[in-house]
Short mmCIF file of C-alpha atoms in Angstrom, two decimals:
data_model
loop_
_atom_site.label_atom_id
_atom_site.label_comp_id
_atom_site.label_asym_id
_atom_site.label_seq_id
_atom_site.Cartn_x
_atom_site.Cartn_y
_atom_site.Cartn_z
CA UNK A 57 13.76 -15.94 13.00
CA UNK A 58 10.53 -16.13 14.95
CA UNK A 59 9.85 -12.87 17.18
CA UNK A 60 7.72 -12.68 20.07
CA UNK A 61 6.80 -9.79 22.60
CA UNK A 62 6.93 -10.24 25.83
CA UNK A 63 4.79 -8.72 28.68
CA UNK A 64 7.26 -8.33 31.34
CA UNK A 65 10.35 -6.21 32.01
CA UNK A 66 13.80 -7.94 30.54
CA UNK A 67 15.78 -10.69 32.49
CA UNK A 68 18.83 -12.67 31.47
CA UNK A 69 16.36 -15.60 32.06
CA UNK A 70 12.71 -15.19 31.10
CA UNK A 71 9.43 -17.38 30.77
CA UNK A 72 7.04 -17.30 27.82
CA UNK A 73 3.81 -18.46 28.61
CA UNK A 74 0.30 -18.13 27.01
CA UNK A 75 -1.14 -18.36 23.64
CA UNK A 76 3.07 -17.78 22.28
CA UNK A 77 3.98 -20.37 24.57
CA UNK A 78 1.69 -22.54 22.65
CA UNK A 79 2.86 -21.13 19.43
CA UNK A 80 6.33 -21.87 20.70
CA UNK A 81 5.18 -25.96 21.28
CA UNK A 82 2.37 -26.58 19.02
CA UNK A 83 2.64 -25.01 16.39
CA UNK A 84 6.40 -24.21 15.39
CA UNK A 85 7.74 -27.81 17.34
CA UNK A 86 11.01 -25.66 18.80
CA UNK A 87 13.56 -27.45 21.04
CA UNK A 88 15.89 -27.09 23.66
CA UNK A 89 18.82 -25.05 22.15
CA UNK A 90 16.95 -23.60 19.03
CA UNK A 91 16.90 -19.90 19.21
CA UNK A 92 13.87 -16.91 19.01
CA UNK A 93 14.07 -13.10 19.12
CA UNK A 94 12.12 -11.33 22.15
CA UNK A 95 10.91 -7.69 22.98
CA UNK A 96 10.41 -7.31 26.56
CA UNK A 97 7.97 -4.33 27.35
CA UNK A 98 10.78 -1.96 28.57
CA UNK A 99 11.80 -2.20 25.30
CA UNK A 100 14.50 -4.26 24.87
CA UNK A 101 15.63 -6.67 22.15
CA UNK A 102 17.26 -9.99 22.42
CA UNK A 103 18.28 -13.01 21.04
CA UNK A 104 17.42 -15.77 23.61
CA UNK A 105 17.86 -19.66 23.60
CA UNK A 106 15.24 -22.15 24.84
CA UNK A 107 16.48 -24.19 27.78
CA UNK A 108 13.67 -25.35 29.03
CA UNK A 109 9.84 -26.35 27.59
CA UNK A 110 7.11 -28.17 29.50
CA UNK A 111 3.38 -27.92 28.26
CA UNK A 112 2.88 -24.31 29.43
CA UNK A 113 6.00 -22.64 29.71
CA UNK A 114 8.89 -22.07 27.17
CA UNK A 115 12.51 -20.83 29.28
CA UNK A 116 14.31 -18.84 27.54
CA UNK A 117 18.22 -17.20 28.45
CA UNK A 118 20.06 -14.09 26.77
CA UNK A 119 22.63 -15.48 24.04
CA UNK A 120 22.78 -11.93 22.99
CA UNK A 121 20.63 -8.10 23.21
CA UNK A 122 19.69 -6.57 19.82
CA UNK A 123 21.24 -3.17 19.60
CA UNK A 124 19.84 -2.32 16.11
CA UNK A 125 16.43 -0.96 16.44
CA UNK A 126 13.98 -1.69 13.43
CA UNK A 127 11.55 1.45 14.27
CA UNK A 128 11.95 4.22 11.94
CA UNK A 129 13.17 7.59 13.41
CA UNK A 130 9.27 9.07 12.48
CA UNK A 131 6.72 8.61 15.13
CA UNK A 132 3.66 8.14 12.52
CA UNK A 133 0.34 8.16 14.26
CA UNK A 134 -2.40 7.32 11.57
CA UNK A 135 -5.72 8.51 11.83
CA UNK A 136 -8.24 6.63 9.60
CA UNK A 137 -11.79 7.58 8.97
CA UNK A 138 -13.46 4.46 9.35
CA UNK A 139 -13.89 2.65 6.15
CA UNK A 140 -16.71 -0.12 4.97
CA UNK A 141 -16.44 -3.72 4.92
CA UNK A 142 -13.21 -5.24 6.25
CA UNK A 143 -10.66 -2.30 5.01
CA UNK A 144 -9.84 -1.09 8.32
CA UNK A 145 -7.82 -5.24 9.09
CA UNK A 146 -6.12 -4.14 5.83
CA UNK A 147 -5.16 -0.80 7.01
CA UNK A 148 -3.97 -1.69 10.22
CA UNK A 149 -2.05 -4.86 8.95
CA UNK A 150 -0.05 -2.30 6.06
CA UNK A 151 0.62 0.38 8.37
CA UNK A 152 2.01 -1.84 11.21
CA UNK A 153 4.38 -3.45 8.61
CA UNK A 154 5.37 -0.16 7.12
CA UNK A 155 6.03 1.69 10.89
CA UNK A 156 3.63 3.29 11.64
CA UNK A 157 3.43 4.02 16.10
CA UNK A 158 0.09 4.80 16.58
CA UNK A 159 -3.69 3.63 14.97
CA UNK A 160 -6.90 5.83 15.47
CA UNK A 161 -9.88 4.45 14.12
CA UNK A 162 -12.01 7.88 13.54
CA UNK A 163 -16.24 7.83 13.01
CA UNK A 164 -16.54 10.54 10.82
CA UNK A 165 -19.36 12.71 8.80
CA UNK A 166 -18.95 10.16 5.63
CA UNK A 167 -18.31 7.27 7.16
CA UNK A 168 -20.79 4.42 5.97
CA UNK A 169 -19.80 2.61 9.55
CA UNK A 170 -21.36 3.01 12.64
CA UNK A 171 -20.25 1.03 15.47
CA UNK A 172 -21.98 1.17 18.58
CA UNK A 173 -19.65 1.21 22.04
CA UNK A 174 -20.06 -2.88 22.57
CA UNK A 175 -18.95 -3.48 18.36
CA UNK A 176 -15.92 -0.78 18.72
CA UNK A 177 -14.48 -2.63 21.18
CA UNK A 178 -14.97 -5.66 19.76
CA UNK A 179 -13.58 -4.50 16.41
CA UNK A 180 -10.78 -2.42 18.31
CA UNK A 181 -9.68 -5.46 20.19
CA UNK A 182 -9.75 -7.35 16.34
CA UNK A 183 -7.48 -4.56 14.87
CA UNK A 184 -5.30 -4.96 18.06
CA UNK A 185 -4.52 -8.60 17.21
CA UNK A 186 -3.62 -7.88 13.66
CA UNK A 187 -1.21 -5.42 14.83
CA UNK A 188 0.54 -7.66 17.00
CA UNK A 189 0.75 -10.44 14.21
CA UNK A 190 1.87 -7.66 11.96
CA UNK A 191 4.16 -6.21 14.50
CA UNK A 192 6.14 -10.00 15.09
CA UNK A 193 6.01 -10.88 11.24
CA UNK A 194 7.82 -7.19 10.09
CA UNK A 195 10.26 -7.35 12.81
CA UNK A 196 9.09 -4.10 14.67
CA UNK A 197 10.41 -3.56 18.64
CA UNK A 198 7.28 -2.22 19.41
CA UNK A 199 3.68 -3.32 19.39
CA UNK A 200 2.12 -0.25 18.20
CA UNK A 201 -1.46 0.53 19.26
CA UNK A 202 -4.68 1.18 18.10
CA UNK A 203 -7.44 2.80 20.21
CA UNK A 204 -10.68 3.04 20.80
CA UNK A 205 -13.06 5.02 17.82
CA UNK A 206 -13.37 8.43 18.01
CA UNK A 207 -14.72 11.75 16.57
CA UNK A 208 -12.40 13.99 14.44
CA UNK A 209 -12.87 16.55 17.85
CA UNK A 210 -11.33 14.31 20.21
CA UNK A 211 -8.55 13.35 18.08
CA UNK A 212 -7.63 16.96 17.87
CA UNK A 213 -8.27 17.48 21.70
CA UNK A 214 -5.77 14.44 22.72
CA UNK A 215 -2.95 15.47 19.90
CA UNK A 216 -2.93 18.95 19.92
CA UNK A 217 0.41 18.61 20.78
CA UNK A 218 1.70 16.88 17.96
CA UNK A 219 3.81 20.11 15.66
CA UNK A 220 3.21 18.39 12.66
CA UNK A 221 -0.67 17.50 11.38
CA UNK A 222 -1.42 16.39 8.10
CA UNK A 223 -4.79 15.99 5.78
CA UNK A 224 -5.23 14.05 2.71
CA UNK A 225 -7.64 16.48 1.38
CA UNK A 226 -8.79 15.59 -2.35
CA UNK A 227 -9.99 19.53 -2.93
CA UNK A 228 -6.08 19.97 -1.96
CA UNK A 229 -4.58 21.52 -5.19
CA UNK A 230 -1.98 24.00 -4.58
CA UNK A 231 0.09 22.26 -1.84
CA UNK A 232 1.68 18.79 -2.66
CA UNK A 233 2.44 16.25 0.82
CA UNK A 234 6.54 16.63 -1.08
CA UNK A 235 6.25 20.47 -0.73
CA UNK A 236 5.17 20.18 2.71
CA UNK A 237 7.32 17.38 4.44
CA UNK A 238 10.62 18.79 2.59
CA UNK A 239 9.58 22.46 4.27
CA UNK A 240 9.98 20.72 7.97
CA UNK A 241 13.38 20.98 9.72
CA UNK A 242 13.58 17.69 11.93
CA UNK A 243 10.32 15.59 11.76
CA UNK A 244 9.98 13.77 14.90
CA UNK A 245 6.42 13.05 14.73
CA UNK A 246 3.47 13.26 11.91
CA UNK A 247 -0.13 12.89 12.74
CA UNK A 248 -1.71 11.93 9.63
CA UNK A 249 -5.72 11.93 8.82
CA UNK A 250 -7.02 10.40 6.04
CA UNK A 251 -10.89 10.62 5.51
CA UNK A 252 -13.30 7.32 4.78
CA UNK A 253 -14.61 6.57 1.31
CA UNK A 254 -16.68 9.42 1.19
CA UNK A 255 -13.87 11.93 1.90
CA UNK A 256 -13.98 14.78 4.94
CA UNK A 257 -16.75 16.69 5.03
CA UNK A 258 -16.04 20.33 5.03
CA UNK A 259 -17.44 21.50 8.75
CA UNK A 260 -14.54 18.38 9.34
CA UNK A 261 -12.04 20.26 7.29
CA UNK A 262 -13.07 23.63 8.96
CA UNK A 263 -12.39 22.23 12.14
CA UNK A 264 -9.36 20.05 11.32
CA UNK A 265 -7.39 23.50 9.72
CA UNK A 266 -8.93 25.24 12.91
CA UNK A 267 -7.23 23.01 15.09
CA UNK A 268 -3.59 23.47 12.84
CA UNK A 269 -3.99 20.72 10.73
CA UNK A 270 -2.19 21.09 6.91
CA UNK A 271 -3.92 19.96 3.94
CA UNK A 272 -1.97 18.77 1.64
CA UNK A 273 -2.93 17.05 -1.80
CA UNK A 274 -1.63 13.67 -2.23
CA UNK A 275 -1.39 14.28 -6.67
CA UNK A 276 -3.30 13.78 -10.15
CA UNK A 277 -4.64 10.38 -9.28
CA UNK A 278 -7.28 9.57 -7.14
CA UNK A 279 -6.72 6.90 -4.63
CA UNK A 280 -8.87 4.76 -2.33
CA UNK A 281 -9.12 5.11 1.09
CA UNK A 282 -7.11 2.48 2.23
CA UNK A 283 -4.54 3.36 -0.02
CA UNK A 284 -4.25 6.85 0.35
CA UNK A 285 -2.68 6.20 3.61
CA UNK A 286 -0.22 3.58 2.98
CA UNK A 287 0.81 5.32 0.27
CA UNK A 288 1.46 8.45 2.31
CA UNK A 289 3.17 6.65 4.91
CA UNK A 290 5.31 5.19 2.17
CA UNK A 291 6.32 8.64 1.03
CA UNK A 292 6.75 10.01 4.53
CA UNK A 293 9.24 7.38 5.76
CA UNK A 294 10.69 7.41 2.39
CA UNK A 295 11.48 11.08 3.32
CA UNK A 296 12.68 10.92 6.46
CA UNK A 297 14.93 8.27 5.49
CA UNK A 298 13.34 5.29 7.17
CA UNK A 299 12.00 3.33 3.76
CA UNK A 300 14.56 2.34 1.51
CA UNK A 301 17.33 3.40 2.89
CA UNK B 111 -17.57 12.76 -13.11
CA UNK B 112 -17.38 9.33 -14.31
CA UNK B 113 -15.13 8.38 -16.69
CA UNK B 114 -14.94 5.54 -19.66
CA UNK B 115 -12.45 3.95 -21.73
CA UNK B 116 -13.63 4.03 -25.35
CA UNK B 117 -11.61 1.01 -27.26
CA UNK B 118 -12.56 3.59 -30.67
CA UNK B 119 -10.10 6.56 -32.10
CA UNK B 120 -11.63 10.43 -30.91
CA UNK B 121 -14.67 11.94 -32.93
CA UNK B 122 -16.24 14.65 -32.26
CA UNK B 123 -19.56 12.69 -31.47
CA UNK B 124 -18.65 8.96 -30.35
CA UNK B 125 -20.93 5.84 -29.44
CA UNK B 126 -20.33 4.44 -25.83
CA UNK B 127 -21.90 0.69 -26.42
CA UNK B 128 -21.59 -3.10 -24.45
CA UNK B 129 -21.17 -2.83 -20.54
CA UNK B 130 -20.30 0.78 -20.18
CA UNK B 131 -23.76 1.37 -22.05
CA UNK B 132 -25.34 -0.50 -19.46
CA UNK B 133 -23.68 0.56 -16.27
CA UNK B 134 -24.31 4.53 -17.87
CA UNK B 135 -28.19 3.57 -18.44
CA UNK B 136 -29.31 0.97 -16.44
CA UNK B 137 -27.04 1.39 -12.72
CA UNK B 138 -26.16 5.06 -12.93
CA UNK B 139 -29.70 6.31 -14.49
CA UNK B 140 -28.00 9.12 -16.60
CA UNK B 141 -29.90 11.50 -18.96
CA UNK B 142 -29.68 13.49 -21.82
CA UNK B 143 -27.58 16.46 -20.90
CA UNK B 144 -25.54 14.94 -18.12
CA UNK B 145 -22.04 15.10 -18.70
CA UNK B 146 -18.86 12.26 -18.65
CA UNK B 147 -15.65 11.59 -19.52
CA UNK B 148 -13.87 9.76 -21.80
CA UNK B 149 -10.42 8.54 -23.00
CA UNK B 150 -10.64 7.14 -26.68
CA UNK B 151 -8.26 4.50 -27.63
CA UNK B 152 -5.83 7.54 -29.00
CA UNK B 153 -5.51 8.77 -25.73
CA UNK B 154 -7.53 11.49 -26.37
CA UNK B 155 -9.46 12.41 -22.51
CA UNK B 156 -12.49 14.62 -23.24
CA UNK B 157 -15.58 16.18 -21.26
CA UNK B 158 -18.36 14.50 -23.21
CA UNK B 159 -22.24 15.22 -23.11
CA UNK B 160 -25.08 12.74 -23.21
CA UNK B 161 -26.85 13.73 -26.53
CA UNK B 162 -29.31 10.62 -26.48
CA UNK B 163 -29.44 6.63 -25.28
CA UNK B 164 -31.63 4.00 -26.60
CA UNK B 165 -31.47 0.42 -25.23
CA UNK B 166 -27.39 -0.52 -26.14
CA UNK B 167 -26.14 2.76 -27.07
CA UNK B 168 -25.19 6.04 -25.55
CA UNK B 169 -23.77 8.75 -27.56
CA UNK B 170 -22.17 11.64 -26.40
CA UNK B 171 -20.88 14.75 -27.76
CA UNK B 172 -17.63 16.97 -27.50
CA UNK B 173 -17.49 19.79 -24.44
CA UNK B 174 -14.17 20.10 -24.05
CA UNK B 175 -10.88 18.18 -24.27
CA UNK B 176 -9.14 17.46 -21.47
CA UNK B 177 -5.39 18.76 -21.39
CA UNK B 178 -3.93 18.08 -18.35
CA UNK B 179 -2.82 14.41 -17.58
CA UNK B 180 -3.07 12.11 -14.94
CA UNK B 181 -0.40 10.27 -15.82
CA UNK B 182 2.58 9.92 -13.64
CA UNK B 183 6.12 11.06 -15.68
CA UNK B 184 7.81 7.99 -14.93
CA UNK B 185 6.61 4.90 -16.73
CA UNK B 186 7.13 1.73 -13.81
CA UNK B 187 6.90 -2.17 -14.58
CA UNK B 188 5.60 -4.07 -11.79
CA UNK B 189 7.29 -7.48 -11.99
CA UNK B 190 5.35 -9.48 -9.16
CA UNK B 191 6.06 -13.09 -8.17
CA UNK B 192 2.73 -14.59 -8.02
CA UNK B 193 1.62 -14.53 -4.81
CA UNK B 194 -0.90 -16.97 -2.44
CA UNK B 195 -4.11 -16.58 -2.68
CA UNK B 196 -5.74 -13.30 -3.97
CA UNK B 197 -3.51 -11.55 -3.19
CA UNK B 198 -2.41 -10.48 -6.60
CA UNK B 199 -6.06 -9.20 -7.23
CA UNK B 200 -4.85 -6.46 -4.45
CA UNK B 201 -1.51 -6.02 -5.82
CA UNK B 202 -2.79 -5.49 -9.25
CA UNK B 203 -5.76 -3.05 -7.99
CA UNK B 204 -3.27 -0.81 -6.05
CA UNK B 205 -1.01 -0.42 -8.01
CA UNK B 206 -2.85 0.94 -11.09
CA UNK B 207 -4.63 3.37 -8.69
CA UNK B 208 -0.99 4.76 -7.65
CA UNK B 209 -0.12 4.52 -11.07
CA UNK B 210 1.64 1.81 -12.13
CA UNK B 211 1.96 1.21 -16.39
CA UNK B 212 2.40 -2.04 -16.45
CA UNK B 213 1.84 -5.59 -14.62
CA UNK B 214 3.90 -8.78 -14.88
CA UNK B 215 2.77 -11.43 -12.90
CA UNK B 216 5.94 -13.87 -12.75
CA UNK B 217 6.10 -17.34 -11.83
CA UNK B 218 9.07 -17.65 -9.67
CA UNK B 219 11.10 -20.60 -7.99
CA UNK B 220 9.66 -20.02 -4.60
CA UNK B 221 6.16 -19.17 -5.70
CA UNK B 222 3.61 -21.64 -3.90
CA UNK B 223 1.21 -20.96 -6.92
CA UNK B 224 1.40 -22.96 -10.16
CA UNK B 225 -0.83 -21.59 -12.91
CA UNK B 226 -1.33 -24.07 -16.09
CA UNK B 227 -1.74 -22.32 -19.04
CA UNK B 228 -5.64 -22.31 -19.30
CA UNK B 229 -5.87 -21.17 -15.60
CA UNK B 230 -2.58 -18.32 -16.11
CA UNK B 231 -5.39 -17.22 -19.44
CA UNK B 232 -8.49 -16.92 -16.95
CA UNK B 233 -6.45 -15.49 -13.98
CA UNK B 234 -4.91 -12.67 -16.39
CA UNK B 235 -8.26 -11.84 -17.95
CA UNK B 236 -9.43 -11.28 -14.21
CA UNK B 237 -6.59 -9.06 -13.47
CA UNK B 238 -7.00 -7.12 -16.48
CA UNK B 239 -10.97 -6.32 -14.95
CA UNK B 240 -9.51 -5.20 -12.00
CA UNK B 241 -6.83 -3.29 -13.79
CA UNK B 242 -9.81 -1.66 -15.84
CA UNK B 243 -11.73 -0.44 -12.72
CA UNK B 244 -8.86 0.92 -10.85
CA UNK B 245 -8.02 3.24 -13.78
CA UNK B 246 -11.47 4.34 -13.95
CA UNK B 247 -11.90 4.67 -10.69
CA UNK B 248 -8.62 6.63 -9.74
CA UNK B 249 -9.05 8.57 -13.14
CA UNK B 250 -6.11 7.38 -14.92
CA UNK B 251 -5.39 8.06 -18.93
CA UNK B 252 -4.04 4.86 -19.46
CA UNK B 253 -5.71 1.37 -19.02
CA UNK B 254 -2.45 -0.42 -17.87
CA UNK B 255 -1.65 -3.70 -19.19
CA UNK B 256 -1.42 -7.35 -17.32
CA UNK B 257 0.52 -9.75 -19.38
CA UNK B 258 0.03 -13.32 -19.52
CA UNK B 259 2.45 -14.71 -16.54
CA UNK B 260 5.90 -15.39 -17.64
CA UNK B 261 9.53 -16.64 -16.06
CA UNK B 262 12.05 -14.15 -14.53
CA UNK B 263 14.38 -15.45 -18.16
CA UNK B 264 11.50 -14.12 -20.32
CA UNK B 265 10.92 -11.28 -18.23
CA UNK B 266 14.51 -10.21 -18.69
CA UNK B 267 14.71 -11.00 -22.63
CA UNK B 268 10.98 -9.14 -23.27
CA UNK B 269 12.31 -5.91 -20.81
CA UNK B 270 16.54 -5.77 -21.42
CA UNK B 271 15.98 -2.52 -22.88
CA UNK B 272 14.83 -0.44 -19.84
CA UNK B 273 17.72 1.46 -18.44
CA UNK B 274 16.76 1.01 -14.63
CA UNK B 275 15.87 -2.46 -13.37
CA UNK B 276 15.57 -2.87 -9.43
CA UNK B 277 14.69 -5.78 -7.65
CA UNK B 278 13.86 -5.94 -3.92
CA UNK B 279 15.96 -7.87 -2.22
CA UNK B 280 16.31 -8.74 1.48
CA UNK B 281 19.34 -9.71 1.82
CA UNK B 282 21.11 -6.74 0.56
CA UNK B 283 22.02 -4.04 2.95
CA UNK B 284 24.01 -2.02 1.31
CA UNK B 285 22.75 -0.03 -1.24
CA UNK B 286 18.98 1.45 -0.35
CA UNK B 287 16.21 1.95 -2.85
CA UNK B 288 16.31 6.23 -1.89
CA UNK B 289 20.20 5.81 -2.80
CA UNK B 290 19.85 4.13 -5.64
CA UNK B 291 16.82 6.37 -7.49
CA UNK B 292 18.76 10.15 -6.41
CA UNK B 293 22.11 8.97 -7.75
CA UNK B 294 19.76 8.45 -11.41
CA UNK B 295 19.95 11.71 -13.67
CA UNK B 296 16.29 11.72 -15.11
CA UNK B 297 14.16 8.12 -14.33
CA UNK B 298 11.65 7.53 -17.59
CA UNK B 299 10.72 4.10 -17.05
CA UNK B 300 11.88 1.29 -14.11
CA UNK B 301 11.02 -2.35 -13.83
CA UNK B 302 10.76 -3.32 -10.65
CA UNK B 303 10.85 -7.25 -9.92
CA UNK B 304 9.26 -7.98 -6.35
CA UNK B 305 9.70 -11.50 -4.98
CA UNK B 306 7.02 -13.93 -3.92
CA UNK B 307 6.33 -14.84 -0.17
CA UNK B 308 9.03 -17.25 -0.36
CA UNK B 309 11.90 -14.46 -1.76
CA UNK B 310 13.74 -14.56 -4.81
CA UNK B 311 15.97 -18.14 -5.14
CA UNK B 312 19.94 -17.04 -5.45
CA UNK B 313 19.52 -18.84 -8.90
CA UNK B 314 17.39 -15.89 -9.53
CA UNK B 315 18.48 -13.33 -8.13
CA UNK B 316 22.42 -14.24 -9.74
CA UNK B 317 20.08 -14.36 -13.11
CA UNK B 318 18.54 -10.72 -12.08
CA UNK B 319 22.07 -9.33 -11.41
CA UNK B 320 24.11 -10.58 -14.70
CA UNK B 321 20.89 -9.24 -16.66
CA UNK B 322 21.72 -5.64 -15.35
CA UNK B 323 19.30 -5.55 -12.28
CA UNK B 324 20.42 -3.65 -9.29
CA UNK B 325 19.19 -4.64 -5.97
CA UNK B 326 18.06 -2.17 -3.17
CA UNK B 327 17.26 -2.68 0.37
CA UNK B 328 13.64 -1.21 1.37
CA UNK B 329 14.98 -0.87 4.91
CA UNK B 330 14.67 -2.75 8.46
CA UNK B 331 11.31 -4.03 8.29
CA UNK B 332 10.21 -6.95 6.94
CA UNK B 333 7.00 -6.31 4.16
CA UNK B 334 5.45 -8.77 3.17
CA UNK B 335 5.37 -9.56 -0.68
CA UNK B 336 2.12 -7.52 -1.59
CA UNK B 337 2.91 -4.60 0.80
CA UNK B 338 6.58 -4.38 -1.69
CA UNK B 339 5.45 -3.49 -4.15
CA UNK B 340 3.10 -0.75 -3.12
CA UNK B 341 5.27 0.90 -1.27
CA UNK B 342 8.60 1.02 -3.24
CA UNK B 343 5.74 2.54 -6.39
CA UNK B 344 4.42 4.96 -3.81
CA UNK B 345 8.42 5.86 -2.83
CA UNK B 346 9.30 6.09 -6.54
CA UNK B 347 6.45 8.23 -7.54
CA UNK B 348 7.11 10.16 -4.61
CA UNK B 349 11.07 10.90 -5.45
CA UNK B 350 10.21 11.62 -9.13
CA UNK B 351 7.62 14.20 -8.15
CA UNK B 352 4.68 12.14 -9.26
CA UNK B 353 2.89 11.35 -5.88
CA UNK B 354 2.28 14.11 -3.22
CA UNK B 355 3.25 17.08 -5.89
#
């Protein structure tokens, strides 16, 4: 069933409009009476019928609210060191489908990228719109979001907070990511860095196990960058119980 | 350090000739006294040193073998209904980098992809070039194998023998994948059959089930066919020890 997220706070009775209402008319030819999943933005989940179309707005009304929640119990916040080419649409696309929360787009030493303040938004606002197709097509309640670039510094400056940081790091040989994770008590929330093709530099590593990030070595086998991190966030949900049952 | 596969048994002193010559002399400008490495067709892996190139040939010469493995201890069949697109190109490249042993590319009821024989022949030999770069690239002792693309009836004749057979399926919600692979004593090898965009057809998946596969959920969200795959390898590597230590 098609899924769409809605802007405004739930109603018994709500309107779709814009580029989903047009989705809604165009494109999938729904009727009066056919049925669609919503996710208002407080969060809640419903099954809704269409009662009313007209060329801009589709009416929807409650039939019943979604009380299973399809967001794992790990807040993942994934922070990716900017790779080349087109990686980062594949990166973002995975992780929304997998669960990840959160998507920070880092510029780092390595990183073959440079994007100048008028291309990171443009490229931000890209990512954005692969996260909400990804977001609809997987089934997730929440539209998770990706912000602007940023340096490995600020990254540690706005989630100090987070208890539980994480580093891919390849010269990583004594402590394994299974080690680590199965060593927490009750993991609520996981930032995870993963460098860009040419791995962290070490004045980045300095800094990132300054600021109480754990590296951790992800095995024998030497993945890219866009993997590394799916895979990881593979393993971590698989963990906490949120992949696979 | 680079790394080549060497279709010849170990010798002491061994010729590197044909593409990997080339890419050794002409792209990565190596010398006399620069080091490599090597698996023979044995499975030998060895620290080799250039000794001396001419035009076609590059021999090398015994430093030291190589004794620990890359190899993950759990041998996993990827059985993947072909998917649209290129998107098996992706599959096939991930999951030899997370280590994957083998590839099946299966043509399925609901596969939107129809592959005569001369095209399945040209497709396969593509896959098997990706296949080949991925294991060099990730460092794997192993070049895995892509067979020629079969039905799920042949799959399940040619692989009967392996103890654990999983498929994905979405509409169980019963058993998970983490339930299924802790309640296993020891896991040596798994097939794992992964549906096409369109799922697996109830013909199928009653086929799957009388021929001793067990199906597992992989949870609440929805993954697309390509994103499967990877992640139930990454999970399964991950609960036999084999990813993340």
């Amino acid at each position: 069933m098609h899924r769409f997220f809605l802007p405004i706070p739930f109603a018994e009775q709500m309107p779709i409009t814009g580029k989903d209402a047009y989705h809604i008319i165009n494109v999938l030819r729904m009727q009066v009476g056919q049925q669609l999943q919503i996710v208002s933005n407080d969060q809640v989940s419903a099954l809704m019928e269409i009662i009313a179309l007209n060329e801009a707005v589709v009416s929807v009304r409650l039939v019943e609210r979604l009380l299973t929640t399809h967001e794992p119990s790990v807040r993942i916040i994934l922070a990716q060191g900017l790779p080349k080419g087109d990686k980062m649409d594949f990166v973002v696309q995975k992780a929304v489908e997998m669960g990840v929360s959160e998507i920070i787009p880092l510029s780092m030493d390595n990183c073959v990228v440079k994007l100048d303040a008028v291309r990171a938004k443009k490229k931000t606002e890209r990512w954005q719109k692969i996260v909400e197709e990804a977001a609809k097509q997987s089934k997730r309640d929440i539209v998770p979001q990706v912000s602007l670039p940023m340096t490995l510094k600020q990254l540690l400056t706005n989630k100090q907070d987070v208890l539980l940081k994480i580093v891919a790091y390849e010269v990583e040989d004594r402590r394994g990511l299974r080690e680590l994770l199965q060593a927490q008590e009750n993991i609520t929330e996981i930032l995870l860095l993963i460098g860009p093709e040419g791995g962290i530099s070490k004045e980045e590593f300095t800094l990132a196990e300054d600021k109480g990030m754990q590296s951790v070595s992800l095995g024998k086998r030497i993945l890219r960058t866009e993997t590394a991190g799916l895979a990881t966030v593979a393993a971590i949900l698989y963990e906490t119980g949120d992949f696979g049952g």
